Amino acid sequence: MSRRTLSWSAVLGMAALLALPALAAANSQDLEAAEAGKLAESVGINSMWVVVAAVLVIFMQAGFAFLEIGFSRGKNVGTVVAKILTNFSIAAICFWAVGFAIAFGVHDAFGIDGLWGTDGFFLTDYFGHPSPDPGVIPPDGGQAAFPVMGLSDATVEAKFLFQFAFCAVSLAIVWGTTLERIKFGVYIIYAIVFASLIYPLAAGWVFGGGFLQTGDWLGTGIAGMQDFAGSTAVHLIGATGALAVLLLLGPRRGKYGPDGKPRAIPGHSMPIFGLGVIILLIGWFGFNPGSTLGALDGRFTEVAAVTLLAAAAGVIFAVITAAWKTKTIDIGMAGNGMIGALVAITAPSGYVELWAAPIIGAVAGIIVPLGVYAIDKYIDDPVGALTAHGLCGVWGTLACGLFTAPRLAQYNAFGNPDGGLFYSGSFAQLIAQAAGILIVFTFVFSMSYGTFWLIKKVYGLRVSDEEEEAGLDITEHGMYGYPEQFIPAPELIGYATSPGSRDVPAPQVTPKEVTT
Amino acid sequence: MSRRTLSWSAVLGMAALLALPALAAANSQDLEAAEAGKLAESVGINSMWVVVAAVLVIFMQAGFAFLEIGFSRGKNVGTVVAKILTNFSIAAICFWAVGFAIAFGVHDAFGIDGLWGTDGFFLTDYFGHPSPDPGVIPPDGGQAAFPVMGLSDATVEAKFLFQFAFCAVSLAIVWGTTLERIKFGVYIIYAIVFASLIYPLAAGWVFGGGFLQTGDWLGTGIAGMQDFAGSTAVHLIGATGALAVLLLLGPRRGKYGPDGKPRAIPGHSMPIFGLGVIILLIGWFGFNPGSTLGALDGRFTEVAAVTLLAAAAGVIFAVITAAWKTKTIDIGMAGNGMIGALVAITAPSGYVELWAAPIIGAVAGIIVPLGVYAIDKYIDDPVGALTAHGLCGVWGTLACGLFTAPRLAQYNAFGNPDGGLFYSGSFAQLIAQAAGILIVFTFVFSMSYGTFWLIKKVYGLRVSDEEEEAGLDITEHGMYGYPEQFIPAPELIGYATSPGSRDVPAPQVTPKEVTT
Amino acid sequence: MSRRTLSWSAVLGMAALLALPALAAANSQDLEAAEAGKLAESVGINSMWVVVAAVLVIFMQAGFAFLEIGFSRGKNVGTVVAKILTNFSIAAICFWAVGFAIAFGVHDAFGIDGLWGTDGFFLTDYFGHPSPDPGVIPPDGGQAAFPVMGLSDATVEAKFLFQFAFCAVSLAIVWGTTLERIKFGVYIIYAIVFASLIYPLAAGWVFGGGFLQTGDWLGTGIAGMQDFAGSTAVHLIGATGALAVLLLLGPRRGKYGPDGKPRAIPGHSMPIFGLGVIILLIGWFGFNPGSTLGALDGRFTEVAAVTLLAAAAGVIFAVITAAWKTKTIDIGMAGNGMIGALVAITAPSGYVELWAAPIIGAVAGIIVPLGVYAIDKYIDDPVGALTAHGLCGVWGTLACGLFTAPRLAQYNAFGNPDGGLFYSGSFAQLIAQAAGILIVFTFVFSMSYGTFWLIKKVYGLRVSDEEEEAGLDITEHGMYGYPEQFIPAPELIGYATSPGSRDVPAPQVTPKEVTT
């Protein structure tokens, strides 16, 4: 059973799990290599930073969950928990089996440089190798897996954990916009396609050694794209998937009045939303500084400071802009302003000086309320992700073309070494950024729209009107997220077999206080 | 005042605190040793990883708190907060005074190898020693404190913090099952016995240099037990304590109908439950990879990847299994499936290859719903801990006997170097695992049942029926966890002396919305 | 445009942002210096610890937010989210522009040693320097920026992040006491003054190389003050600001009855409060051990263990003390006892042996309930911050004068090398501590009272009675924090333009359950 056969079968889903024991045999031969020698100290140190950063990024799953729960009504909160756990898990298995190899393996599919990776499915080449990157950084000094990020010697397991966490963030971004009306099964199907193919292909092009990163495409001699931690490769990908599903899914019932004007459907808990935002901020200190993939050169500390200043300016300018438009201090805009600024600084965080960070963040802070108000007129995006992750992702990616400093551009082997427009007077980097955005958007939108269109035909995207009214918690999961808000006194509760769950009652329960 | 006297007096409770100043005198003599020399760089680096991991594990206290609060009714939520804080604190003092020495001191009580540690109470031998493990790793090269985990040179203070965090996790596991009906005082009494004696003795046997770890018992020449991070030594111990108290405590009022069939008593908040689960996942990235007790060999990155894949498979298979049995996507099962899989991979995480992780996690994912449904018929375990931490702890410990790879078995000085059944064809490791499980279960159950039996006789385990109806928050703590859900308008609130607290009102308050 | 002009203009507020591009020019000349050489390994390692610790401390923002939200009524919860985000952001920009230079630059203003720093505004001297501390530790071996904490070689960006996080904590402490009645604009104005001037000046005196730290003042030859991580320099500063605003702001409506006796106004959620407390505990493992500013000497592990033991004793003794006074296990006191003990151990955490930690924590645990009960009779401090951060901050600072061990005092170049009273029999250190407390308190109180007095005259501190009744969420932010608790059925909701926000309705909404 060849490696490639194995990988493609995994794309089909969980079935691949059954193939696992077969891999055990191939494993013993790696034993000798693993024992060859002691690791360099730097491997352990750099890996520690990568793993710590990965854990912070994984924590962002809680951030997305709580941001979404806060912006949902109380009848649709439990489903978010189930969705986050399920999506995260599907993504982990698929990215391990297929995605990591496609995204970060040596990009030589069909003998074409920069297309996608063809080696390292199930991390098989790395079984038992605590050594630096065998396979990913080829011994012959050929194309390395992370040329832009520096040839970090962190272990491949550490890098896998970190890159998986990125994939999981990108996937989480897709769903915030679909709250309160989507069928649960849609999450599962798209997650498999996304974590196995869509994300790995596009992210690999941008920072896995692909043609956008190296600029080696179309024979144009265009500069390599700069996206330090994924304004495009993570956030725009997610927002593009979100746009695709939204166009097919439609708005929540009651979102637009008979006159076509949008109504506010307030989420049920600003504290829960706030918790989500702060957790996302914390996670971003892994997201950006962790993208150095090592600690020994101290560069990650600059990235961390840049990240902080952008986030701060984003909040301030989002609050000011929203106050100017609505005459009030908008809580949601304060939070989304921070997120939009963090998205925007993600691409430039490794390439710009401190002074540029608050400017990039401030512009994102202005974009957030204006984008949300404009989009809300036509598309029902309950969490504002199209703006925060989409528009701000575009802005941040373009910002590299303006603000990248020559000192830091030199960390990137393929970009314009003279830096962005404001340093070099050259549009070279800006063009490379714009081209990259267009290609990634077009690819991800096509693939996602196609996938969702197929799902809609075969399975359906949307719950029925009655189910939407009753809420997804009770109709999709047979339990309420906040039972005491909806369920009558205990003596009326039916029999059931599991703690926290219950048989599906009729959706038309009478709202009633819990009795003590 | 001898050290042993000191230690036993500490077992009696907080009284030991008064003895503290006396220790100051013994301290000055250590000063010279502390200044002897500069530390090796590796001490700081490995200690950093251990402390970071310890902080992640301490964060799991929030995970347990929120999992339990989510699965409680709104009238019993504040008590969980008070319990977590109090238990954590008692455990810290007791484990420092007595537990750490018993568990991880040189195991030579009564001159019998492997019984329990007799040295290092109050960390006195280590006062002022930032040097590697004086006392714990004897200078004469004798039996080391952590032979299985490798002779890490992290400081003893770092190891103390990490091992205390494990003890606190094990203790937290005991209480989830007792929600909504136990007297607060029971927590306090058992916590002292647990953190001073029960946990240190059993955990020491398994991974503190005791007879289960070395296999040096009964003259049988059985292999040493493998439990990398505590499927048995932490999770099964906690679940066993939970079983003991449950048998004496009984179910919540109304849990079983007149026909003896179980009823669901839904917890009040799936979002809070979900927060708990994700925090636990985050903490587990300290729990398992931190058990390498060092970062420089890079091995912790393998452990982290193994942990992720098991957790993911656990969610997927728990959701599938629950859907097959109940025709719905069960939110609680998704979360408990993740926890069960994490518990299961805890013992093998340092010994198995990546491919084994999703298999071990998947089996745990199947065990979780089936175990919960089966146990729920007879025992009222509101959070499913008997299954997630008990059954899955047993499965994970046994899994070492099946999946341990020879490459990784060699990190363990006492286990079967040829690995588990699937590699070696030998049952040796499997038998050692089963024997260890039996001995730990028997010991912890006897000790715990005895302790709870005594508490029941002298003090009582359970609140009155009226108190259970009114809820523990108001009856045990004189305040509601969610006052606005229960308390009438402000003008009716009595006088009180502390923010957030109030005089105990009559329990029969009329449920009423908060007035603005 | 001189640096000093720049800095003072920044004090005026966000306007400074506009000056940023001008800084770009000054930057290119730093490029050569940055490329001079490879960093020592220790820079990366120590910086990693400082950044990890900084992230933990930044996470404390969530801790403060949730502690405050839990202690607020449901009508005043969203405003806390907006406040935390806005304050954090303003503090980041101001501390970067001005504060860090004043606090940690070389203290030679007006040629007077120890007054305040005059160099490094906008971190300009450090642009592009990943090298150890140019400017902050002068090449000529003069006065170093962190003499007490050791000459860590962590990068200046890492230290900036860490020290900013401290400033943000201090600012957050100010506001807990002002819950439920303050105008939102007050936060903004005071945050600018606090993060630019008040905090940097006072904190710089205590641990940025100022006259309190060196003891070089008034020609008295008094010992240098010891405040390892900021019992005075962070917590007392915050609590002093809180006292200043409280005296001008007054109590919440209904807090004191016609007879002048205080009434309890219970916060709406103990679980949310509990989450806040545990997050604060987690953050403190960055706060204190991170103040070593490095990991390689292993000392941070001692600090972490000391911190844990103090926190544990604080909970136990606060619970006992509160139970003795009120005959109940007070949930809020358990949490505040932990916080008070953590505040108290903050100053001594780097100077005392393990045995002293539970004593210091226990005393703080006793102080907390007694202080809260006493203060509550006269001042309405909804979260108990005056006690937990103020009284306990004083106690912890004084405790250095009693418990500092000679072994650890030697890490401090200016304190009494013979240690505190219990070791040395000398009152020297105790006097230095008391003098430092008085000076910091007097300075911060005067500056803060003046600022708030001006705000009160010009803008007003307090919302109207009607707004206070309706709640700050709807009146200050035009949205409810928990809309389903207050807003009628969806069909009654007006048109609005942003997700999560809505037009301001009449405050007199009818409380009503959400309809499904």
mmCIF file of N, CA, C and O in Angstrom, chain C residues 32-61:
data_model
loop_
_atom_site.group_PDB
_atom_site.id
_atom_site.type_symbol
_atom_site.label_atom_id
_atom_site.label_comp_id
_atom_site.label_asym_id
_atom_site.label_seq_id
_atom_site.Cartn_x
_atom_site.Cartn_y
_atom_site.Cartn_z
ATOM 1 N N GLU C 32 22.581 48.836 10.932
ATOM 2 C CA GLU C 32 23.912 48.253 11.067
ATOM 3 C C GLU C 32 24.090 47.598 12.428
ATOM 4 O O GLU C 32 24.516 46.459 12.552
ATOM 5 N N ALA C 33 23.740 48.342 13.453
ATOM 6 C CA ALA C 33 23.925 47.841 14.813
ATOM 7 C C ALA C 33 23.213 46.501 14.998
ATOM 8 O O ALA C 33 23.737 45.584 15.630
ATOM 9 N N ALA C 34 22.040 46.400 14.400
ATOM 10 C CA ALA C 34 21.250 45.188 14.586
ATOM 11 C C ALA C 34 21.928 43.975 13.980
ATOM 12 O O ALA C 34 21.747 42.847 14.430
ATOM 13 N N GLU C 35 22.697 44.209 12.949
ATOM 14 C CA GLU C 35 23.300 43.075 12.271
ATOM 15 C C GLU C 35 24.694 42.777 12.787
ATOM 16 O O GLU C 35 25.388 41.918 12.248
ATOM 17 N N ALA C 36 25.083 43.501 13.813
ATOM 18 C CA ALA C 36 26.463 43.402 14.279
ATOM 19 C C ALA C 36 26.858 41.962 14.598
ATOM 20 O O ALA C 36 27.910 41.492 14.185
ATOM 21 N N GLY C 37 26.030 41.253 15.320
ATOM 22 C CA GLY C 37 26.496 39.931 15.714
ATOM 23 C C GLY C 37 25.361 39.006 16.073
ATOM 24 O O GLY C 37 24.210 39.402 16.166
ATOM 25 N N LYS C 38 25.679 37.762 16.254
ATOM 26 C CA LYS C 38 24.715 36.785 16.670
ATOM 27 C C LYS C 38 24.450 36.973 18.168
ATOM 28 O O LYS C 38 25.338 37.361 18.918
ATOM 29 N N LEU C 39 23.234 36.690 18.581
ATOM 30 C CA LEU C 39 22.907 36.824 19.991
ATOM 31 C C LEU C 39 23.490 35.660 20.777
ATOM 32 O O LEU C 39 23.650 34.555 20.263
ATOM 33 N N ALA C 40 23.751 35.905 22.027
ATOM 34 C CA ALA C 40 24.067 34.801 22.923
ATOM 35 C C ALA C 40 22.817 33.937 23.087
ATOM 36 O O ALA C 40 21.700 34.448 23.054
ATOM 37 N N GLU C 41 23.010 32.644 23.253
ATOM 38 C CA GLU C 41 21.870 31.744 23.459
ATOM 39 C C GLU C 41 21.004 32.187 24.619
ATOM 40 O O GLU C 41 19.793 32.070 24.579
ATOM 41 N N SER C 42 21.651 32.701 25.655
ATOM 42 C CA SER C 42 20.899 33.019 26.860
ATOM 43 C C SER C 42 19.854 34.104 26.599
ATOM 44 O O SER C 42 18.823 34.152 27.263
ATOM 45 N N VAL C 43 20.103 34.974 25.631
ATOM 46 C CA VAL C 43 19.122 36.021 25.321
ATOM 47 C C VAL C 43 17.795 35.398 24.909
ATOM 48 O O VAL C 43 16.723 35.772 25.401
ATOM 49 N N GLY C 44 17.866 34.444 24.003
ATOM 50 C CA GLY C 44 16.635 33.807 23.548
ATOM 51 C C GLY C 44 15.928 33.057 24.662
ATOM 52 O O GLY C 44 14.700 33.116 24.798
ATOM 53 N N ILE C 45 16.706 32.365 25.469
ATOM 54 C CA ILE C 45 16.104 31.540 26.529
ATOM 55 C C ILE C 45 15.445 32.433 27.583
ATOM 56 O O ILE C 45 14.286 32.222 27.958
ATOM 57 N N ASN C 46 16.187 33.419 28.054
ATOM 58 C CA ASN C 46 15.608 34.292 29.072
ATOM 59 C C ASN C 46 14.429 35.086 28.517
ATOM 60 O O ASN C 46 13.422 35.289 29.204
ATOM 61 N N SER C 47 14.538 35.500 27.262
ATOM 62 C CA SER C 47 13.423 36.236 26.659
ATOM 63 C C SER C 47 12.176 35.358 26.553
ATOM 64 O O SER C 47 11.055 35.839 26.698
ATOM 65 N N MET C 48 12.396 34.078 26.280
ATOM 66 C CA MET C 48 11.237 33.185 26.179
ATOM 67 C C MET C 48 10.476 33.169 27.491
ATOM 68 O O MET C 48 9.251 33.271 27.517
ATOM 69 N N TRP C 49 11.189 33.051 28.582
ATOM 70 C CA TRP C 49 10.519 33.034 29.878
ATOM 71 C C TRP C 49 9.795 34.359 30.134
ATOM 72 O O TRP C 49 8.655 34.390 30.614
ATOM 73 N N VAL C 50 10.453 35.464 29.790
ATOM 74 C CA VAL C 50 9.829 36.767 30.041
ATOM 75 C C VAL C 50 8.558 36.925 29.193
ATOM 76 O O VAL C 50 7.534 37.424 29.677
ATOM 77 N N VAL C 51 8.598 36.483 27.939
ATOM 78 C CA VAL C 51 7.411 36.614 27.091
ATOM 79 C C VAL C 51 6.293 35.689 27.567
ATOM 80 O O VAL C 51 5.121 36.092 27.625
ATOM 81 N N VAL C 52 6.639 34.472 27.922
ATOM 82 C CA VAL C 52 5.609 33.567 28.451
ATOM 83 C C VAL C 52 4.981 34.179 29.705
ATOM 84 O O VAL C 52 3.750 34.189 29.862
ATOM 85 N N ALA C 53 5.815 34.693 30.576
ATOM 86 C CA ALA C 53 5.299 35.319 31.793
ATOM 87 C C ALA C 53 4.436 36.526 31.453
ATOM 88 O O ALA C 53 3.373 36.734 32.057
ATOM 89 N N ALA C 54 4.873 37.309 30.468
ATOM 90 C CA ALA C 54 4.087 38.486 30.081
ATOM 91 C C ALA C 54 2.710 38.069 29.572
ATOM 92 O O ALA C 54 1.705 38.719 29.879
ATOM 93 N N VAL C 55 2.658 37.005 28.802
ATOM 94 C CA VAL C 55 1.367 36.546 28.289
ATOM 95 C C VAL C 55 0.463 36.119 29.447
ATOM 96 O O VAL C 55 -0.737 36.425 29.460
ATOM 97 N N LEU C 56 1.044 35.432 30.430
ATOM 98 C CA LEU C 56 0.246 35.057 31.602
ATOM 99 C C LEU C 56 -0.282 36.299 32.309
ATOM 100 O O LEU C 56 -1.429 36.340 32.755
ATOM 101 N N VAL C 57 0.543 37.319 32.422
ATOM 102 C CA VAL C 57 0.099 38.537 33.116
ATOM 103 C C VAL C 57 -0.959 39.271 32.289
ATOM 104 O O VAL C 57 -1.922 39.812 32.838
ATOM 105 N N ILE C 58 -0.780 39.277 30.962
ATOM 106 C CA ILE C 58 -1.814 39.898 30.124
ATOM 107 C C ILE C 58 -3.142 39.153 30.278
ATOM 108 O O ILE C 58 -4.214 39.763 30.289
ATOM 109 N N PHE C 59 -3.066 37.848 30.445
ATOM 110 C CA PHE C 59 -4.281 37.053 30.661
ATOM 111 C C PHE C 59 -5.023 37.517 31.921
ATOM 112 O O PHE C 59 -6.250 37.342 32.028
ATOM 113 N N MET C 60 -4.313 38.110 32.855
ATOM 114 C CA MET C 60 -4.972 38.612 34.068
ATOM 115 C C MET C 60 -6.033 39.668 33.748
ATOM 116 O O MET C 60 -6.913 39.925 34.567
ATOM 117 N N GLN C 61 -5.952 40.307 32.591
ATOM 118 C CA GLN C 61 -7.016 41.228 32.199
ATOM 119 C C GLN C 61 -8.360 40.496 32.177
ATOM 120 O O GLN C 61 -9.387 41.043 32.588
#
